[in-house]
Structures are given as structure tokens and as C-alpha cells.
mmCIF file of C-alpha atoms in Angstrom:
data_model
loop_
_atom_site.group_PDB
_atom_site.id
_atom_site.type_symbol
_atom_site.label_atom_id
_atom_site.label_comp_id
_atom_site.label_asym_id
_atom_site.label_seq_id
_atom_site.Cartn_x
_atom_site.Cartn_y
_atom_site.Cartn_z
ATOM 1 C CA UNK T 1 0.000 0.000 0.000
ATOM 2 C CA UNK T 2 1.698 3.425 -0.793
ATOM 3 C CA UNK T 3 1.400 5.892 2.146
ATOM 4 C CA UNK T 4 -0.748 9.064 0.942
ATOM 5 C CA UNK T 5 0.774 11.933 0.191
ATOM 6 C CA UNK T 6 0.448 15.563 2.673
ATOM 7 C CA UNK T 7 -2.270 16.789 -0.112
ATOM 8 C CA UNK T 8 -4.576 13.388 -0.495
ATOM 9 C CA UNK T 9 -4.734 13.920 3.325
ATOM 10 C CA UNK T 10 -6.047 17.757 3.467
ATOM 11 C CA UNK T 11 -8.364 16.691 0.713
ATOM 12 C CA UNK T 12 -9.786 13.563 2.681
ATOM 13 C CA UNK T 13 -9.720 15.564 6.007
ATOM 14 C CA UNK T 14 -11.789 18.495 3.192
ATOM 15 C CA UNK T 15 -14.052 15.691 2.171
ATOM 16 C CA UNK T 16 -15.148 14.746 5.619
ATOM 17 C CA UNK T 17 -15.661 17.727 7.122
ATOM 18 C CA UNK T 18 -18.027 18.862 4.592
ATOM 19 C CA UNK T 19 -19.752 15.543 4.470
ATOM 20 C CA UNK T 20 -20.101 15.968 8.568
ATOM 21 C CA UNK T 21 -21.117 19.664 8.119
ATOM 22 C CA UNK T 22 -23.472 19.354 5.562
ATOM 23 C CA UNK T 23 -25.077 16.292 7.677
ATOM 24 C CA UNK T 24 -25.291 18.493 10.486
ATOM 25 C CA UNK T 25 -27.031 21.293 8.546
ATOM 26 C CA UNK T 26 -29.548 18.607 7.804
ATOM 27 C CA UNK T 27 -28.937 19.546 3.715
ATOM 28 C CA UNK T 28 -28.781 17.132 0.619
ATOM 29 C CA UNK T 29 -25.467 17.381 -1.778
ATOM 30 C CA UNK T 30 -27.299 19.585 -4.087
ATOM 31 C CA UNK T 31 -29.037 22.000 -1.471
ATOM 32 C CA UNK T 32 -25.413 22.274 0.086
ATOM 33 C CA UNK T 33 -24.034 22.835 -3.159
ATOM 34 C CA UNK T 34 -26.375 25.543 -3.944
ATOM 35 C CA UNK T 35 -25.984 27.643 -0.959
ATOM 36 C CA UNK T 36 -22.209 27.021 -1.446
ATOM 37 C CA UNK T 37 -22.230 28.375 -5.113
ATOM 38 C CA UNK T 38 -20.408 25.564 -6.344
ATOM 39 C CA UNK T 39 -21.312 22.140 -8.315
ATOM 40 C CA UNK T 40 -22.717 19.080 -7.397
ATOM 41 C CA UNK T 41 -20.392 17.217 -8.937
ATOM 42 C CA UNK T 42 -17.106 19.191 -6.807
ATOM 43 C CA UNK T 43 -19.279 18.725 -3.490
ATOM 44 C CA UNK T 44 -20.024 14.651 -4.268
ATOM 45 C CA UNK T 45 -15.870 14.270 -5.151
ATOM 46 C CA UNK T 46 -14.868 16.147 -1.874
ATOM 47 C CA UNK T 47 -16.766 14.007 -0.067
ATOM 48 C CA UNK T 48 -15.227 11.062 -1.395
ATOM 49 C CA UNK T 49 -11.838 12.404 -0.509
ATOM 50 C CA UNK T 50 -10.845 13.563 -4.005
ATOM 51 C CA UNK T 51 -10.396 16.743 -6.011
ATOM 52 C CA UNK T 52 -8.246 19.625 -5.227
ATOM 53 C CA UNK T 53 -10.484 22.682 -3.971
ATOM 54 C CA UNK T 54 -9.306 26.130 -4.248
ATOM 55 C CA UNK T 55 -9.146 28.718 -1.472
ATOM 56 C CA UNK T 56 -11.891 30.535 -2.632
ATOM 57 C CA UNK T 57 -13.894 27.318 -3.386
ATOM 58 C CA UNK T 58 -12.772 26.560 0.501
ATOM 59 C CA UNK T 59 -14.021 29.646 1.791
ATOM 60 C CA UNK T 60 -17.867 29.223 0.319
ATOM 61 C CA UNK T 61 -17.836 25.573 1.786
ATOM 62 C CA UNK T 62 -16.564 27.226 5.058
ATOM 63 C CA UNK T 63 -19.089 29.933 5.056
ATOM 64 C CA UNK T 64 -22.099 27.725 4.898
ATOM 65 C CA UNK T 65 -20.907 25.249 7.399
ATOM 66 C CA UNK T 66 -19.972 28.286 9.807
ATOM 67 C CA UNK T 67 -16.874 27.333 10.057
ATOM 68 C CA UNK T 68 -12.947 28.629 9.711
ATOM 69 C CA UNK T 69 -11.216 28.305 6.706
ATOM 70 C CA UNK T 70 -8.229 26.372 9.067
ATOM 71 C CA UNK T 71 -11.300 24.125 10.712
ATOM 72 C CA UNK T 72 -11.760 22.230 6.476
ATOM 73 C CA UNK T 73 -8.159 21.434 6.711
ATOM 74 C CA UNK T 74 -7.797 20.123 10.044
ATOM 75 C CA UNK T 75 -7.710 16.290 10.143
ATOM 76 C CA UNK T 76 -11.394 15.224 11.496
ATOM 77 C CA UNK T 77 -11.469 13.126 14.559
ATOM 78 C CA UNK T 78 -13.157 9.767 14.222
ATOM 79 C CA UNK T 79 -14.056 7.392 16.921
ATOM 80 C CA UNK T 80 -10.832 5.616 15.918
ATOM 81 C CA UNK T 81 -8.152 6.749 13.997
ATOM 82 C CA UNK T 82 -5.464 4.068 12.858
ATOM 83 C CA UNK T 83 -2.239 5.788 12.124
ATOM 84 C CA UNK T 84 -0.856 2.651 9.976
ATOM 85 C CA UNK T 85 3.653 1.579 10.524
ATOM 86 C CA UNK T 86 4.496 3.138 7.282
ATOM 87 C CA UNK T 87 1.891 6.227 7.106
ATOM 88 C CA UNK T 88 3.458 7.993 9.927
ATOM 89 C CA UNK T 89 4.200 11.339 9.381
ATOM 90 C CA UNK T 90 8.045 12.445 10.164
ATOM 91 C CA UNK T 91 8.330 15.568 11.856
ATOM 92 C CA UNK T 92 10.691 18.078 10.636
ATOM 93 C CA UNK T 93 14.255 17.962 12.489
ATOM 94 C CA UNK T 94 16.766 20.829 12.953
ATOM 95 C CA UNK T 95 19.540 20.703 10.881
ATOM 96 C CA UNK T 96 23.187 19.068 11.757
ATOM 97 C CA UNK T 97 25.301 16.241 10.729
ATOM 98 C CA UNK T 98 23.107 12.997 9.522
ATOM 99 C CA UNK T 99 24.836 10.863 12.195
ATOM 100 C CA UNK T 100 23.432 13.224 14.890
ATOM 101 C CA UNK T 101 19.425 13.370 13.729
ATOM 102 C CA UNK T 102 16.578 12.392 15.682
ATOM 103 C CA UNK T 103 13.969 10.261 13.936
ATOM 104 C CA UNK T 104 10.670 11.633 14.969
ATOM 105 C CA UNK T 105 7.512 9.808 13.637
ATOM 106 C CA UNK T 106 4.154 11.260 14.667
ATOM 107 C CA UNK T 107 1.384 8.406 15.907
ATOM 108 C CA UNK T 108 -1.577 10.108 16.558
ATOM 109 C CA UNK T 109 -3.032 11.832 13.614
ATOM 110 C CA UNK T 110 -2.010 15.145 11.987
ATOM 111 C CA UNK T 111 -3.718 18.568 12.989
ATOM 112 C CA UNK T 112 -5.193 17.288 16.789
ATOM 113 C CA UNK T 113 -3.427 19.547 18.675
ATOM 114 C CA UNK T 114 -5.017 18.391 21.885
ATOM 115 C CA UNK T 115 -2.447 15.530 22.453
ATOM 116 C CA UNK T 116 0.444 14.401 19.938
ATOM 117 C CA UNK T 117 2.514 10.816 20.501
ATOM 118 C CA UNK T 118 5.817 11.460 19.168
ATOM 119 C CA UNK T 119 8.499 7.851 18.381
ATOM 120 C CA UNK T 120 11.762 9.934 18.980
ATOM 121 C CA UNK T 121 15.082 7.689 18.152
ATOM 122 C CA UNK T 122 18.237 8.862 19.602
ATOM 123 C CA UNK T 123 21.144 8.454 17.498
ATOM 124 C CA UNK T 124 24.287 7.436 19.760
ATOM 125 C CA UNK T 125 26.014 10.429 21.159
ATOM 126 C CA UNK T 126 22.917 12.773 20.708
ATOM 127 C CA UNK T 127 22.337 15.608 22.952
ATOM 128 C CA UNK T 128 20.577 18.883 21.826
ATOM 129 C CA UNK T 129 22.353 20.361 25.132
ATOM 130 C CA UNK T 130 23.185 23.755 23.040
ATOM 131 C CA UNK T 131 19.517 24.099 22.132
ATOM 132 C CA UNK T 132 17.024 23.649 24.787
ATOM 133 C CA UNK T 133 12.768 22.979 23.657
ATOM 134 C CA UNK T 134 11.066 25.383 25.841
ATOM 135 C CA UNK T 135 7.359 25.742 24.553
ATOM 136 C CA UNK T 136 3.526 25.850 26.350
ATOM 137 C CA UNK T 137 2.499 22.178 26.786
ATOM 138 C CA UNK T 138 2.932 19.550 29.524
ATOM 139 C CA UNK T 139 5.001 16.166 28.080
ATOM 140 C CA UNK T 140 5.295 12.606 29.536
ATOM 141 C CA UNK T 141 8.304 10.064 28.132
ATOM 142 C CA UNK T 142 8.887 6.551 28.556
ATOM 143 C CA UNK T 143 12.107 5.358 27.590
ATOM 144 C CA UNK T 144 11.867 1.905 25.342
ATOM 145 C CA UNK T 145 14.920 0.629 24.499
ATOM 146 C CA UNK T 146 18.374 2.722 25.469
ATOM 147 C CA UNK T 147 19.183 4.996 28.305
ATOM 148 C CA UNK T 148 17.957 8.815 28.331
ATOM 149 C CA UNK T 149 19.419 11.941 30.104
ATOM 150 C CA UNK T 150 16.232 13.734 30.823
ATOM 151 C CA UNK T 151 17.608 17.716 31.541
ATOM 152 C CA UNK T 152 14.563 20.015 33.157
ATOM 153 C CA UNK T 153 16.233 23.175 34.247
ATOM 154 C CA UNK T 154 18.839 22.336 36.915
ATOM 155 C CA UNK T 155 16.996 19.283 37.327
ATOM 156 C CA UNK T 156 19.076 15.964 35.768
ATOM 157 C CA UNK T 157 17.589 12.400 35.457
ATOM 158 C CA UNK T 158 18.670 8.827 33.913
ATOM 159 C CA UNK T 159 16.028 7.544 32.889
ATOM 160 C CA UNK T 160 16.046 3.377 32.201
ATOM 161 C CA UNK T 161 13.697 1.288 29.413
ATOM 162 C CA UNK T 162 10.248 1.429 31.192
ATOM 163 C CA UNK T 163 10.675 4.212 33.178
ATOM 164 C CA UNK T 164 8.912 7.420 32.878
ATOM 165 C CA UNK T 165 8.929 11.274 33.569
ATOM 166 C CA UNK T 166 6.067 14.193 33.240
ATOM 167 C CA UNK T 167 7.298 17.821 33.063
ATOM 168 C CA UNK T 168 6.059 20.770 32.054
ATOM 169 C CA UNK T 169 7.389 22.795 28.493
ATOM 170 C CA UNK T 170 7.964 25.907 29.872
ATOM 171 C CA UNK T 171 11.174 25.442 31.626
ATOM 172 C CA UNK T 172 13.918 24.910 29.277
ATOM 173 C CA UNK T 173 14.481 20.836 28.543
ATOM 174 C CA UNK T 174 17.053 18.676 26.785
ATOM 175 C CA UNK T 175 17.850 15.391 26.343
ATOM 176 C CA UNK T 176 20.764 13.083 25.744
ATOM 177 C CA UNK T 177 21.241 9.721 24.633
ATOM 178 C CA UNK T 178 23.568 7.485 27.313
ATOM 179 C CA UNK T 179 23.545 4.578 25.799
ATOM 180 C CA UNK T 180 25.647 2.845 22.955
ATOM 181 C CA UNK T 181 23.216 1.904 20.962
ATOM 182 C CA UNK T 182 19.966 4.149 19.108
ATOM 183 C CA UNK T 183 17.424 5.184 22.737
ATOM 184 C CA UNK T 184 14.060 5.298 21.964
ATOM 185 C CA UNK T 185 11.786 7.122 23.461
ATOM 186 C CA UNK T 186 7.572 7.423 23.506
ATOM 187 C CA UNK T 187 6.329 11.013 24.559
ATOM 188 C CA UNK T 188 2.829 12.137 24.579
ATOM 189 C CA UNK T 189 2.504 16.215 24.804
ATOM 190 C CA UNK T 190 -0.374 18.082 25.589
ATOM 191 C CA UNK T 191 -1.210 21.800 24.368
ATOM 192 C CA UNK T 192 -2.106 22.939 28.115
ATOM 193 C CA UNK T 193 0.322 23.421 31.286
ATOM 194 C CA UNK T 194 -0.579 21.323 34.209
#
């Protein structure tokens, strides 16, 4: 199965907002359609998860749902949401020698900001040390395989496979990989402080 690409998931996360919204309105396609100034056909192939809608074709499908523009291209929550080995989507790293970059794979789906899962892999030797996260969220880890340095301000903990730690963003945190082989790590982070 190839994974979908960042654009076939917008347009399927399009697709079933507008299928939820017009549902909710209580409308058929074509008395959706109509108040949205657009064609039957382009509502019926969003809703299957296909096309390629432009902004101001987003905007009138917005406007009769009541919704922001942002709110079509966020990722709809369903009751379960399988996030599939290879479909996981790679967050971006900062740049530095290949040797030295985390692998970080998303596993809960793209745009809920209410609680991400992140698969971090330490390379050997890693440490971002000289460049501290500090951000507004609250973050538990559990070490897998490896050995982590968990830094929280002053505050300096090994952490072993199965143990865990919960901290919040705002004071500046690093970590460092102790062992000699790749650490991984599970973290789940919030969007609100404890």
C-alpha cells in the first residue's frame, strides 16, 4: 500500500468535514451545493476524498458550514483513527550532521493539537544540550529501548527502558542519549500546562 501523500490527506480531512457539516445542517449534496455556489459534482468528489479545492472554493464551503477556513483542513477526529507503521508522518528535524538526527515519527493523527505521541530515536552520542525545547504544553516520556538523560532546568535524570517522567514545556528541557546503541523514546505532549 503506498502511504498518501500531505495533499490526499487535506483533501480527505476536506471531504469529511463537509460531508459531517453538511449532515449536520440537515442539507442534501445539491441544497449544500447551492448555498455554497459551487457544483454538485465538486461537493459529491470532496466528499469522497478527491479533487483539489481552491481557497476561494474553501471559503464558500466554510461559510455555509460556519466554520474557519483552518477548521476544512484540520484532520477530522473519528471514533478511531489508525495511524498505519508506514503512514506515519516524520516531523521536521533541525539541521546538523546525519549521524546526529533524531527520527521523529508522529502516531496520533495530523492537525489534533489536543495531544500528539511522538516515536523519537536517539542516534548514539545525541544531545541537543546547546539548544534547549522550551514551549507551552505539559510532556510525559517513557524510555523503550536505550538509556535517556532527561535535563529540566537544573533538574538531571537517567532515565532506564520502562521508566517514565512528566514535566512541564515551559522550563527549558534537553535530552541526551547514554547509551551505545539508538534510545528510543515514547512522549505524549499536551497543548495545556498542568
Amino acid at each position: 500500500m503506498t502511504p498518501l501523500s500531505d495533499d490526499e490527506i487535506a483533501v480527505q480531512a476536506v471531504g469529511r468535514a463537509v460531508r459531517a457539516g453538511r449532515k449536520r445542517l440537515g442539507l442534501s449534496v445539491q441544497q449544500f451545493a447551492d448555498r455554497a455556489e459551487v457544483s454538485l459534482g465538486l461537493v459529491s468528489t470532496l466528499e469522497r476524498g478527491q479533487g483539489n479545492p481552491s481557497l476561494h472554493t474553501l471559503r464558500r464551503l466554510a461559510g455555509v458550514l460556519g466554520l474557519p477556513v483552518g477548521e476544512l483542513l484540520e484532520p477530522a477526529l473519528e471514533d478511531v483513527t489508525v495511524i498505519r507503521n508506514d503512514q506515519r508522518h516524520q516531523l521536521p528535524v533541525p539541521d546538523g550532521p546525519e549521524e546526529q538526527r533524531v527520527v521523529r515519527e508522529l502516531l496520533t493523527p495530523r492537525g489534533d493539537t489536543r495531544l500528539q505521541v511522538i516515536r523519537s530515536t536517539l542516534p548514539v552520542g545525541f544531545t541537543n544540550e546547546a539548544h534547549p525545547f522550551r514551549h507551552l504544553a505539559t510532556e510525559s516520556v517513557t524510555v523503550v529501548t536505550g538509556r535517556l538523560l532527561l535535563a529540566h532546568g537544573d533538574r538531571r535524570e537517567e532515565l532506564e527502558p520502562g521508566d517514565s517522567a512528566t514535566y512541564g514545556c515551559e522550563t527549558p528541557h534537553w535530552w541526551a542519549n547514554l547509551a551505545d546503541e539508538p534510545t528510543v523514546v515514547l512522549g505524549a505532549v499536551t497543548a495545556a500546562e498542568r
